[in-house]
Amino acid sequence: MMNATASALRQCSIAATLSLIGEKWTILILRDVFHGVTRFDDFLRRLECSPAVLSARLKTLTEAGLLRKVGYREPGERERFEYRPTRAAVELLPVLIGLMQWGDSHMTSCGEGPVQIRSQASGKLVRAALVDEDGELVSPRDMQIVPVGPRRTEGEP
Amino acid sequence: MMNATASALRQCSIAATLSLIGEKWTILILRDVFHGVTRFDDFLRRLECSPAVLSARLKTLTEAGLLRKVGYREPGERERFEYRPTRAAVELLPVLIGLMQWGDSHMTSCGEGPVQIRSQASGKLVRAALVDEDGELVSPRDMQIVPVGPRRTEGEP
DNA sequence: CAGTATCCTGAACGATACTG
DNA sequence: CAGTATCGTTCAGGATACTG
């Protein structure tokens, strides 16, 4: 939408998604949203970016359906706004967690990061992985890429 | 390394990883590598980017340990070079596949993309997901973020 | 074939000031 | 508190020409 070429966007959902969340501050906003941050001023203090950039990114994320801006008013106060993650944002969590864990493993000296992800229900550690239709783990070395394209019958050219 | 601020890099593996693979062409190079492309000229034709940019990105990816540049010589020919994905690159596959599938679901009109990912061994469809220590699927709504930080004893301030 | 070398443009970002 | 407005810088990327 903002940077990647039309050709790349047309052909590649990876590029399309990255053109949305790959900008410098966008991913950090999402991270903070999942940490429970909801208000403009709190983002501003935590991220230490310019208000113009923050405003622009929040707008992009909202328009893309990743955040929802809701107004609320506590009794006796004036209206405030919250930015809350949508279902689409939650569905990005495997990607965000995968990015975090890859960086922890490959880009830090100690091989671990400052936070862990756990299941609320069970308390067990959680990681991003590949699974098949039955929920069974699959090794990343065991992948094949299959074009689906315009449907064809079985024995095509 | 190239764009994100030091503060962001220090604190956030998500930002660090994205500063590496988040640039416009980098992710497309990785995609093509997993499609089996290995040579400079083939990347150039498929990506339609400038050779300077391609050269720079291949260098960055090689230095970051995601690609390995190997020379080979077929009998009677001069030396050629291949760029092959390393283990670290393979470990990024869950992220790449997650990005692709999120884009397929949320950024296309039809809700599906041009390729599917399948297990070579079983032929079953594969997707990126969150699993716990025992390999059981966990819902992205069921996450908690737990600081590990400098270790402390149980009942800290 | 596999790159380097240059020049140029656009836009993302930082800093700062201002407003309802 | 929650932004908008403006200005200047930097840098990724496009186009093109050149080289071993």
mmCIF file of C-alpha atoms (C1' of nucleotides) in Angstrom:
data_model
loop_
_atom_site.group_PDB
_atom_site.id
_atom_site.type_symbol
_atom_site.label_atom_id
_atom_site.label_comp_id
_atom_site.label_asym_id
_atom_site.label_seq_id
_atom_site.Cartn_x
_atom_site.Cartn_y
_atom_site.Cartn_z
ATOM 1 C CA MET A 1 0.000 0.000 0.000
ATOM 2 C CA MET A 2 2.718 2.457 0.855
ATOM 3 C CA ASN A 3 5.915 1.094 -0.567
ATOM 4 C CA ALA A 4 5.952 -2.276 -2.290
ATOM 5 C CA THR A 5 5.409 -2.216 -6.010
ATOM 6 C CA ALA A 6 2.117 -3.143 -7.497
ATOM 7 C CA SER A 7 3.639 -6.175 -9.168
ATOM 8 C CA ALA A 8 4.973 -7.533 -5.919
ATOM 9 C CA LEU A 9 1.689 -6.933 -4.168
ATOM 10 C CA ARG A 10 -0.302 -8.606 -6.862
ATOM 11 C CA GLN A 11 1.763 -11.731 -6.749
ATOM 12 C CA CYS A 12 2.805 -12.183 -3.186
ATOM 13 C CA SER A 13 0.827 -12.165 0.014
ATOM 14 C CA ILE A 14 4.081 -12.191 1.951
ATOM 15 C CA ALA A 15 5.069 -8.882 0.409
ATOM 16 C CA ALA A 16 1.577 -7.511 0.786
ATOM 17 C CA THR A 17 1.449 -8.317 4.475
ATOM 18 C CA LEU A 18 4.903 -6.938 5.059
ATOM 19 C CA SER A 19 4.038 -3.733 3.271
ATOM 20 C CA LEU A 20 1.411 -3.306 5.954
ATOM 21 C CA ILE A 21 3.170 -4.381 9.125
ATOM 22 C CA GLY A 22 6.804 -4.123 8.032
ATOM 23 C CA GLU A 23 7.245 -0.449 8.660
ATOM 24 C CA LYS A 24 9.508 0.460 11.459
ATOM 25 C CA TRP A 25 6.987 1.526 14.070
ATOM 26 C CA THR A 26 3.965 -0.478 13.027
ATOM 27 C CA ILE A 27 5.192 -3.734 14.432
ATOM 28 C CA LEU A 28 6.154 -2.061 17.686
ATOM 29 C CA ILE A 29 2.683 -0.578 17.988
ATOM 30 C CA LEU A 30 1.200 -4.033 17.545
ATOM 31 C CA ARG A 31 3.564 -5.442 20.106
ATOM 32 C CA ASP A 32 2.497 -2.803 22.617
ATOM 33 C CA VAL A 33 -1.161 -3.365 21.827
ATOM 34 C CA PHE A 34 -0.724 -6.983 22.830
ATOM 35 C CA HIS A 35 1.009 -5.808 25.968
ATOM 36 C CA GLY A 36 -2.224 -4.000 26.808
ATOM 37 C CA VAL A 37 -1.370 -0.466 25.734
ATOM 38 C CA THR A 38 -4.400 1.291 24.282
ATOM 39 C CA ARG A 39 -3.942 5.057 24.456
ATOM 40 C CA PHE A 40 -2.163 7.499 22.213
ATOM 41 C CA ASP A 41 -0.099 9.032 24.924
ATOM 42 C CA ASP A 42 1.013 5.689 26.294
ATOM 43 C CA PHE A 43 2.160 4.544 22.860
ATOM 44 C CA LEU A 44 4.008 7.820 22.476
ATOM 45 C CA ARG A 45 5.920 7.464 25.700
ATOM 46 C CA ARG A 46 6.790 3.809 25.212
ATOM 47 C CA LEU A 47 7.791 4.084 21.584
ATOM 48 C CA GLU A 48 9.488 7.464 21.674
ATOM 49 C CA CYS A 49 8.463 8.279 18.136
ATOM 50 C CA SER A 50 7.013 11.486 16.806
ATOM 51 C CA PRO A 51 3.290 12.010 17.286
ATOM 52 C CA ALA A 52 2.881 12.508 13.554
ATOM 53 C CA VAL A 53 4.294 9.074 12.806
ATOM 54 C CA LEU A 54 2.287 7.449 15.563
ATOM 55 C CA SER A 55 -0.882 9.074 14.327
ATOM 56 C CA ALA A 56 -0.244 7.935 10.782
ATOM 57 C CA ARG A 57 0.513 4.341 11.796
ATOM 58 C CA LEU A 58 -2.528 4.079 14.038
ATOM 59 C CA LYS A 59 -4.625 5.302 11.154
ATOM 60 C CA THR A 60 -3.125 2.783 8.745
ATOM 61 C CA LEU A 61 -3.606 -0.055 11.198
ATOM 62 C CA THR A 62 -7.165 0.977 11.880
ATOM 63 C CA GLU A 63 -8.018 1.252 8.210
ATOM 64 C CA ALA A 64 -6.425 -2.133 7.586
ATOM 65 C CA GLY A 65 -8.703 -3.654 10.196
ATOM 66 C CA LEU A 66 -6.015 -4.513 12.722
ATOM 67 C CA LEU A 67 -7.046 -1.968 15.328
ATOM 68 C CA ARG A 68 -10.416 -0.654 16.378
ATOM 69 C CA LYS A 69 -10.683 2.843 17.771
ATOM 70 C CA VAL A 70 -13.327 3.116 20.441
ATOM 71 C CA GLY A 71 -14.322 6.156 22.433
ATOM 72 C CA TYR A 72 -15.258 5.887 26.080
ATOM 73 C CA ARG A 73 -16.045 8.335 28.834
ATOM 74 C CA GLU A 74 -15.517 7.827 32.503
ATOM 75 C CA PRO A 75 -18.045 9.678 34.664
ATOM 76 C CA GLY A 76 -17.077 13.315 35.093
ATOM 77 C CA GLU A 77 -14.285 13.107 32.531
ATOM 78 C CA ARG A 78 -14.175 13.974 28.890
ATOM 79 C CA GLU A 79 -14.076 11.433 26.115
ATOM 80 C CA ARG A 80 -11.019 9.237 25.670
ATOM 81 C CA PHE A 81 -10.032 6.833 22.963
ATOM 82 C CA GLU A 82 -8.727 3.323 22.993
ATOM 83 C CA TYR A 83 -7.070 1.338 20.247
ATOM 84 C CA ARG A 84 -7.854 -2.321 20.600
ATOM 85 C CA PRO A 85 -6.662 -5.287 18.558
ATOM 86 C CA THR A 86 -9.222 -6.892 16.275
ATOM 87 C CA ARG A 87 -9.584 -10.555 15.471
ATOM 88 C CA ALA A 88 -7.373 -10.022 12.423
ATOM 89 C CA ALA A 89 -4.655 -8.686 14.707
ATOM 90 C CA VAL A 90 -4.948 -11.681 16.989
ATOM 91 C CA GLU A 91 -4.564 -13.902 13.967
ATOM 92 C CA LEU A 92 -1.227 -12.234 13.326
ATOM 93 C CA LEU A 93 0.105 -13.431 16.654
ATOM 94 C CA PRO A 94 1.708 -16.604 15.277
ATOM 95 C CA VAL A 95 3.708 -14.397 12.914
ATOM 96 C CA LEU A 96 4.718 -11.909 15.598
ATOM 97 C CA ILE A 97 5.676 -14.666 18.002
ATOM 98 C CA GLY A 98 7.599 -16.430 15.257
ATOM 99 C CA LEU A 99 9.492 -13.261 14.428
ATOM 100 C CA MET A 100 10.294 -12.716 18.075
ATOM 101 C CA GLN A 101 11.522 -16.237 18.665
ATOM 102 C CA TRP A 102 13.625 -16.325 15.517
ATOM 103 C CA GLY A 103 15.242 -13.058 16.575
ATOM 104 C CA ASP A 104 15.790 -14.389 20.078
ATOM 105 C CA SER A 105 17.551 -17.440 18.674
ATOM 106 C CA HIS A 106 19.553 -15.867 15.882
ATOM 107 C CA MET A 107 20.089 -12.221 16.653
ATOM 108 C CA THR A 108 20.927 -12.075 20.340
ATOM 109 C CA SER A 109 24.146 -13.121 21.982
ATOM 110 C CA CYS A 110 22.508 -15.175 24.689
ATOM 111 C CA GLY A 111 19.916 -16.825 22.450
ATOM 112 C CA GLU A 112 16.962 -15.719 24.498
ATOM 113 C CA GLY A 113 14.783 -12.663 24.741
ATOM 114 C CA PRO A 114 13.216 -10.664 27.565
ATOM 115 C CA VAL A 115 9.795 -12.277 27.388
ATOM 116 C CA GLN A 116 8.241 -15.682 27.004
ATOM 117 C CA ILE A 117 4.851 -16.546 25.638
ATOM 118 C CA ARG A 118 2.695 -18.903 27.629
ATOM 119 C CA SER A 119 -0.791 -20.292 27.403
ATOM 120 C CA GLN A 120 -3.118 -18.581 29.852
ATOM 121 C CA ALA A 121 -5.047 -21.777 30.286
ATOM 122 C CA SER A 122 -2.235 -24.235 30.861
ATOM 123 C CA GLY A 123 0.750 -22.025 31.606
ATOM 124 C CA LYS A 124 2.816 -23.981 29.112
ATOM 125 C CA LEU A 125 5.372 -22.314 26.906
ATOM 126 C CA VAL A 126 4.128 -21.521 23.427
ATOM 127 C CA ARG A 127 5.952 -21.237 20.136
ATOM 128 C CA ALA A 128 5.129 -20.691 16.481
ATOM 129 C CA ALA A 129 5.362 -23.816 14.355
ATOM 130 C CA LEU A 130 3.984 -25.566 11.317
ATOM 131 C CA VAL A 131 1.137 -28.001 11.681
ATOM 132 C CA ASP A 132 -0.865 -30.075 9.224
ATOM 133 C CA GLU A 133 -4.620 -30.398 8.847
ATOM 134 C CA ASP A 134 -4.790 -32.731 11.826
ATOM 135 C CA GLY A 135 -2.829 -30.431 14.095
ATOM 136 C CA GLU A 136 0.303 -32.566 13.905
ATOM 137 C CA LEU A 137 3.683 -30.846 13.910
ATOM 138 C CA VAL A 138 5.499 -30.741 10.595
ATOM 139 C CA SER A 139 9.183 -29.972 10.118
ATOM 140 C CA PRO A 140 10.036 -26.853 8.078
ATOM 141 C CA ARG A 141 12.387 -29.078 6.073
ATOM 142 C CA ASP A 142 9.449 -31.134 4.920
ATOM 143 C CA MET A 143 7.644 -28.419 2.938
ATOM 144 C CA GLN A 144 6.605 -28.345 -0.661
ATOM 145 C CA ILE A 145 5.113 -25.352 -2.420
ATOM 146 C CA VAL A 146 2.130 -26.244 -4.560
ATOM 147 C CA PRO A 147 0.636 -23.818 -7.081
ATOM 148 C CA VAL A 148 -3.138 -23.874 -7.013
ATOM 149 C CA GLY A 149 -3.684 -21.110 -9.531
ATOM 150 C CA PRO A 150 -6.523 -21.247 -12.030
ATOM 151 C CA ARG A 151 -7.969 -24.704 -11.408
ATOM 152 C CA ARG A 152 -7.020 -27.401 -13.868
ATOM 153 C CA THR A 153 -7.950 -31.005 -14.297
ATOM 154 C CA GLU A 154 -5.614 -33.696 -13.072
ATOM 155 C CA GLY A 155 -3.250 -34.315 -15.981
ATOM 156 C CA GLU A 156 -2.501 -30.884 -17.342
ATOM 157 C CA PRO A 157 0.343 -29.742 -19.662
ATOM 158 C CA MET B 1 20.964 -2.964 11.300
ATOM 159 C CA MET B 2 19.902 -0.699 8.492
ATOM 160 C CA ASN B 3 16.934 1.241 9.719
ATOM 161 C CA ALA B 4 15.447 0.538 13.109
ATOM 162 C CA THR B 5 16.787 2.568 15.967
ATOM 163 C CA ALA B 6 19.214 1.134 18.430
ATOM 164 C CA SER B 7 16.673 1.380 21.205
ATOM 165 C CA ALA B 8 14.133 -0.639 19.301
ATOM 166 C CA LEU B 9 16.707 -3.252 18.347
ATOM 167 C CA ARG B 10 17.968 -3.616 21.851
ATOM 168 C CA GLN B 11 14.552 -4.219 23.269
ATOM 169 C CA CYS B 12 12.681 -6.105 20.650
ATOM 170 C CA SER B 13 13.531 -9.204 18.686
ATOM 171 C CA ILE B 14 10.483 -8.610 16.530
ATOM 172 C CA ALA B 15 11.901 -5.279 15.383
ATOM 173 C CA ALA B 16 15.374 -6.741 15.024
ATOM 174 C CA THR B 17 14.188 -9.562 12.812
ATOM 175 C CA LEU B 18 12.060 -7.245 10.736
ATOM 176 C CA SER B 19 14.955 -4.856 10.249
ATOM 177 C CA LEU B 20 16.671 -7.776 8.578
ATOM 178 C CA ILE B 21 13.954 -9.360 6.499
ATOM 179 C CA GLY B 22 11.442 -6.518 6.347
ATOM 180 C CA GLU B 23 12.984 -4.643 3.483
ATOM 181 C CA LYS B 24 11.058 -4.652 0.292
ATOM 182 C CA TRP B 25 13.100 -7.100 -1.754
ATOM 183 C CA THR B 26 14.613 -9.241 0.961
ATOM 184 C CA ILE B 27 11.497 -11.203 1.646
ATOM 185 C CA LEU B 28 10.939 -11.776 -2.045
ATOM 186 C CA ILE B 29 14.463 -13.118 -2.408
ATOM 187 C CA LEU B 30 13.811 -15.542 0.418
ATOM 188 C CA ARG B 31 10.546 -16.588 -1.158
ATOM 189 C CA ASP B 32 12.311 -17.323 -4.434
ATOM 190 C CA VAL B 33 15.091 -19.186 -2.666
ATOM 191 C CA PHE B 34 12.489 -21.539 -1.248
ATOM 192 C CA HIS B 35 11.049 -21.876 -4.707
ATOM 193 C CA GLY B 36 14.444 -23.224 -5.733
ATOM 194 C CA VAL B 37 15.988 -20.153 -7.338
ATOM 195 C CA THR B 38 19.721 -19.991 -6.666
ATOM 196 C CA ARG B 39 21.432 -17.784 -9.238
ATOM 197 C CA PHE B 40 21.888 -14.052 -9.502
ATOM 198 C CA ASP B 41 20.481 -13.755 -12.949
ATOM 199 C CA ASP B 42 17.418 -15.814 -12.136
ATOM 200 C CA PHE B 43 16.645 -13.653 -9.116
ATOM 201 C CA LEU B 44 17.102 -10.591 -11.285
ATOM 202 C CA ARG B 45 14.656 -11.719 -13.915
ATOM 203 C CA ARG B 46 12.015 -12.913 -11.479
ATOM 204 C CA LEU B 47 12.207 -9.941 -9.163
ATOM 205 C CA GLU B 48 12.719 -7.194 -11.714
ATOM 206 C CA CYS B 49 14.774 -5.120 -9.340
ATOM 207 C CA SER B 50 18.049 -3.348 -10.029
ATOM 208 C CA PRO B 51 21.202 -5.452 -9.856
ATOM 209 C CA ALA B 52 22.638 -3.087 -7.275
ATOM 210 C CA VAL B 53 19.764 -3.699 -4.902
ATOM 211 C CA LEU B 54 19.836 -7.431 -5.514
ATOM 212 C CA SER B 55 23.545 -7.549 -4.868
ATOM 213 C CA ALA B 56 23.202 -5.607 -1.648
ATOM 214 C CA ARG B 57 20.349 -7.760 -0.365
ATOM 215 C CA LEU B 58 22.123 -11.019 -1.168
ATOM 216 C CA LYS B 59 25.136 -9.728 0.704
ATOM 217 C CA THR B 60 23.075 -8.762 3.719
ATOM 218 C CA LEU B 61 21.311 -12.097 3.776
ATOM 219 C CA THR B 62 24.574 -13.973 3.427
ATOM 220 C CA GLU B 63 26.226 -12.006 6.202
ATOM 221 C CA ALA B 64 23.196 -12.558 8.402
ATOM 222 C CA GLY B 65 23.578 -16.303 7.928
ATOM 223 C CA LEU B 66 20.377 -16.842 5.961
ATOM 224 C CA LEU B 67 22.045 -17.668 2.665
ATOM 225 C CA ARG B 68 25.217 -19.496 1.819
ATOM 226 C CA LYS B 69 27.072 -18.608 -1.361
ATOM 227 C CA VAL B 70 28.724 -21.605 -2.937
ATOM 228 C CA GLY B 71 30.761 -21.759 -6.096
ATOM 229 C CA TYR B 72 30.503 -24.706 -8.447
ATOM 230 C CA ARG B 73 31.879 -25.517 -11.853
ATOM 231 C CA GLU B 74 30.332 -27.772 -14.404
ATOM 232 C CA PRO B 75 32.897 -29.550 -16.588
ATOM 233 C CA GLY B 76 34.092 -27.283 -19.365
ATOM 234 C CA GLU B 77 32.321 -24.235 -18.004
ATOM 235 C CA ARG B 78 33.571 -21.426 -15.829
ATOM 236 C CA GLU B 79 32.674 -21.048 -12.201
ATOM 237 C CA ARG B 80 29.124 -20.240 -11.191
ATOM 238 C CA PHE B 81 27.604 -19.311 -7.876
ATOM 239 C CA GLU B 82 24.593 -20.496 -6.003
ATOM 240 C CA TYR B 83 22.779 -18.946 -3.073
ATOM 241 C CA ARG B 84 21.275 -21.611 -0.890
ATOM 242 C CA PRO B 85 19.134 -21.272 2.231
ATOM 243 C CA THR B 86 20.795 -22.151 5.512
ATOM 244 C CA ARG B 87 19.206 -23.843 8.491
ATOM 245 C CA ALA B 88 18.446 -20.398 9.924
ATOM 246 C CA ALA B 89 16.506 -19.581 6.777
ATOM 247 C CA VAL B 90 14.546 -22.807 7.017
ATOM 248 C CA GLU B 91 13.693 -21.904 10.584
ATOM 249 C CA LEU B 92 12.117 -18.728 9.260
ATOM 250 C CA LEU B 93 9.616 -20.716 7.219
ATOM 251 C CA PRO B 94 6.899 -20.681 9.863
ATOM 252 C CA VAL B 95 7.067 -16.888 9.804
ATOM 253 C CA LEU B 96 7.037 -16.642 6.014
ATOM 254 C CA ILE B 97 4.187 -19.101 5.719
ATOM 255 C CA GLY B 98 2.301 -17.267 8.448
ATOM 256 C CA LEU B 99 2.749 -13.968 6.640
ATOM 257 C CA MET B 100 1.588 -15.509 3.406
ATOM 258 C CA GLN B 101 -1.493 -17.092 4.893
ATOM 259 C CA TRP B 102 -2.493 -13.999 6.809
ATOM 260 C CA GLY B 103 -2.205 -11.991 3.611
ATOM 261 C CA ASP B 104 -4.176 -14.595 1.711
ATOM 262 C CA SER B 105 -6.973 -14.384 4.262
ATOM 263 C CA HIS B 106 -7.053 -10.664 4.918
ATOM 264 C CA MET B 107 -5.612 -8.864 1.927
ATOM 265 C CA THR B 108 -7.055 -10.624 -1.100
ATOM 266 C CA SER B 109 -10.570 -10.410 -2.412
ATOM 267 C CA CYS B 110 -11.023 -14.131 -2.756
ATOM 268 C CA GLY B 111 -9.382 -15.080 0.523
ATOM 269 C CA GLU B 112 -6.876 -17.427 -1.020
ATOM 270 C CA GLY B 113 -3.482 -17.147 -2.619
ATOM 271 C CA PRO B 114 -1.754 -18.693 -5.617
ATOM 272 C CA VAL B 115 0.114 -21.380 -3.721
ATOM 273 C CA GLN B 116 -0.464 -23.863 -0.942
ATOM 274 C CA ILE B 117 2.050 -25.387 1.383
ATOM 275 C CA ARG B 118 2.002 -29.118 1.858
ATOM 276 C CA SER B 119 4.048 -31.696 3.682
ATOM 277 C CA GLN B 120 6.308 -33.596 1.316
ATOM 278 C CA ALA B 121 5.952 -36.687 3.433
ATOM 279 C CA SER B 122 2.211 -36.806 3.917
ATOM 280 C CA GLY B 123 0.899 -34.405 1.283
ATOM 281 C CA LYS B 124 -1.279 -32.751 3.905
ATOM 282 C CA LEU B 125 -1.874 -29.017 3.931
ATOM 283 C CA VAL B 126 0.357 -27.105 6.320
ATOM 284 C CA ARG B 127 -0.182 -23.858 8.174
ATOM 285 C CA ALA B 128 1.595 -21.731 10.743
ATOM 286 C CA ALA B 129 0.143 -21.973 14.221
ATOM 287 C CA LEU B 130 0.955 -21.790 17.911
ATOM 288 C CA VAL B 131 1.773 -24.941 19.803
ATOM 289 C CA ASP B 132 2.759 -25.653 23.375
ATOM 290 C CA GLU B 133 5.668 -27.685 24.732
ATOM 291 C CA ASP B 134 3.821 -30.906 24.014
ATOM 292 C CA GLY B 135 3.044 -29.987 20.425
ATOM 293 C CA GLU B 136 -0.617 -29.277 21.186
ATOM 294 C CA LEU B 137 -2.351 -26.450 19.328
ATOM 295 C CA VAL B 138 -2.981 -23.296 21.337
ATOM 296 C CA SER B 139 -5.380 -20.525 20.381
ATOM 297 C CA PRO B 140 -3.845 -17.072 19.755
ATOM 298 C CA ARG B 141 -6.506 -15.706 22.116
ATOM 299 C CA ASP B 142 -5.055 -17.753 24.928
ATOM 300 C CA MET B 143 -1.650 -16.062 25.113
ATOM 301 C CA GLN B 144 0.036 -14.345 28.001
ATOM 302 C CA ILE B 145 3.295 -12.441 27.780
ATOM 303 C CA VAL B 146 5.652 -13.266 30.611
ATOM 304 C CA PRO B 147 8.772 -11.197 31.317
ATOM 305 C CA VAL B 148 11.752 -13.344 32.164
ATOM 306 C CA GLY B 149 14.274 -10.549 32.415
ATOM 307 C CA PRO B 150 17.065 -10.633 34.993
ATOM 308 C CA ARG B 151 16.193 -13.717 37.021
ATOM 309 C CA ARG B 152 14.566 -13.134 40.370
ATOM 310 C CA THR B 153 13.481 -15.364 43.182
ATOM 311 C CA GLU B 154 9.848 -16.309 43.499
ATOM 312 C CA GLY B 155 8.293 -13.532 45.538
ATOM 313 C CA GLU B 156 9.845 -10.367 44.186
ATOM 314 C CA PRO B 157 8.758 -6.717 44.675
ATOM 315 C "C1'" DC C 1 26.990 -14.463 -16.220
ATOM 316 C "C1'" DA C 2 27.543 -11.930 -12.033
ATOM 317 C "C1'" DG C 3 28.006 -8.357 -10.422
ATOM 318 C "C1'" DT C 4 29.903 -2.593 -9.428
ATOM 319 C "C1'" DA C 5 29.455 2.278 -9.994
ATOM 320 C "C1'" DT C 6 26.633 6.580 -10.262
ATOM 321 C "C1'" DC C 7 23.167 9.601 -10.157
ATOM 322 C "C1'" DC C 8 18.660 10.708 -8.818
ATOM 323 C "C1'" DT C 9 14.052 10.759 -6.637
ATOM 324 C "C1'" DG C 10 10.570 9.924 -3.209
ATOM 325 C "C1'" DA C 11 9.025 9.061 1.081
ATOM 326 C "C1'" DA C 12 9.658 7.550 5.856
ATOM 327 C "C1'" DC C 13 11.218 9.518 9.739
ATOM 328 C "C1'" DG C 14 12.960 12.940 13.528
ATOM 329 C "C1'" DA C 15 12.324 17.292 15.690
ATOM 330 C "C1'" DT C 16 9.566 20.811 16.974
ATOM 331 C "C1'" DA C 17 5.694 23.775 17.375
ATOM 332 C "C1'" DC C 18 0.911 24.305 17.627
ATOM 333 C "C1'" DT C 19 -4.438 23.190 18.611
ATOM 334 C "C1'" DG C 20 -9.226 21.680 20.376
ATOM 335 C "C1'" DC D 1 -4.985 14.280 26.363
ATOM 336 C "C1'" DA D 2 -4.909 13.402 21.499
ATOM 337 C "C1'" DG D 3 -3.623 14.652 17.999
ATOM 338 C "C1'" DT D 4 -2.239 18.088 13.316
ATOM 339 C "C1'" DA D 5 1.227 21.002 10.794
ATOM 340 C "C1'" DT D 6 5.711 21.976 8.999
ATOM 341 C "C1'" DC D 7 10.444 21.477 7.889
ATOM 342 C "C1'" DG D 8 14.609 19.188 7.060
ATOM 343 C "C1'" DT D 9 17.339 14.882 6.618
ATOM 344 C "C1'" DT D 10 18.420 10.396 5.386
ATOM 345 C "C1'" DC D 11 18.272 6.399 2.874
ATOM 346 C "C1'" DA D 12 16.110 2.656 0.182
ATOM 347 C "C1'" DG D 13 15.242 2.029 -4.273
ATOM 348 C "C1'" DG D 14 14.942 2.973 -9.740
ATOM 349 C "C1'" DA D 15 17.453 3.718 -13.947
ATOM 350 C "C1'" DT D 16 21.360 3.161 -16.423
ATOM 351 C "C1'" DA D 17 26.012 2.353 -17.685
ATOM 352 C "C1'" DC D 18 30.049 -0.259 -17.090
ATOM 353 C "C1'" DT D 19 33.401 -4.526 -15.922
ATOM 354 C "C1'" DG D 20 35.906 -9.156 -15.254
#
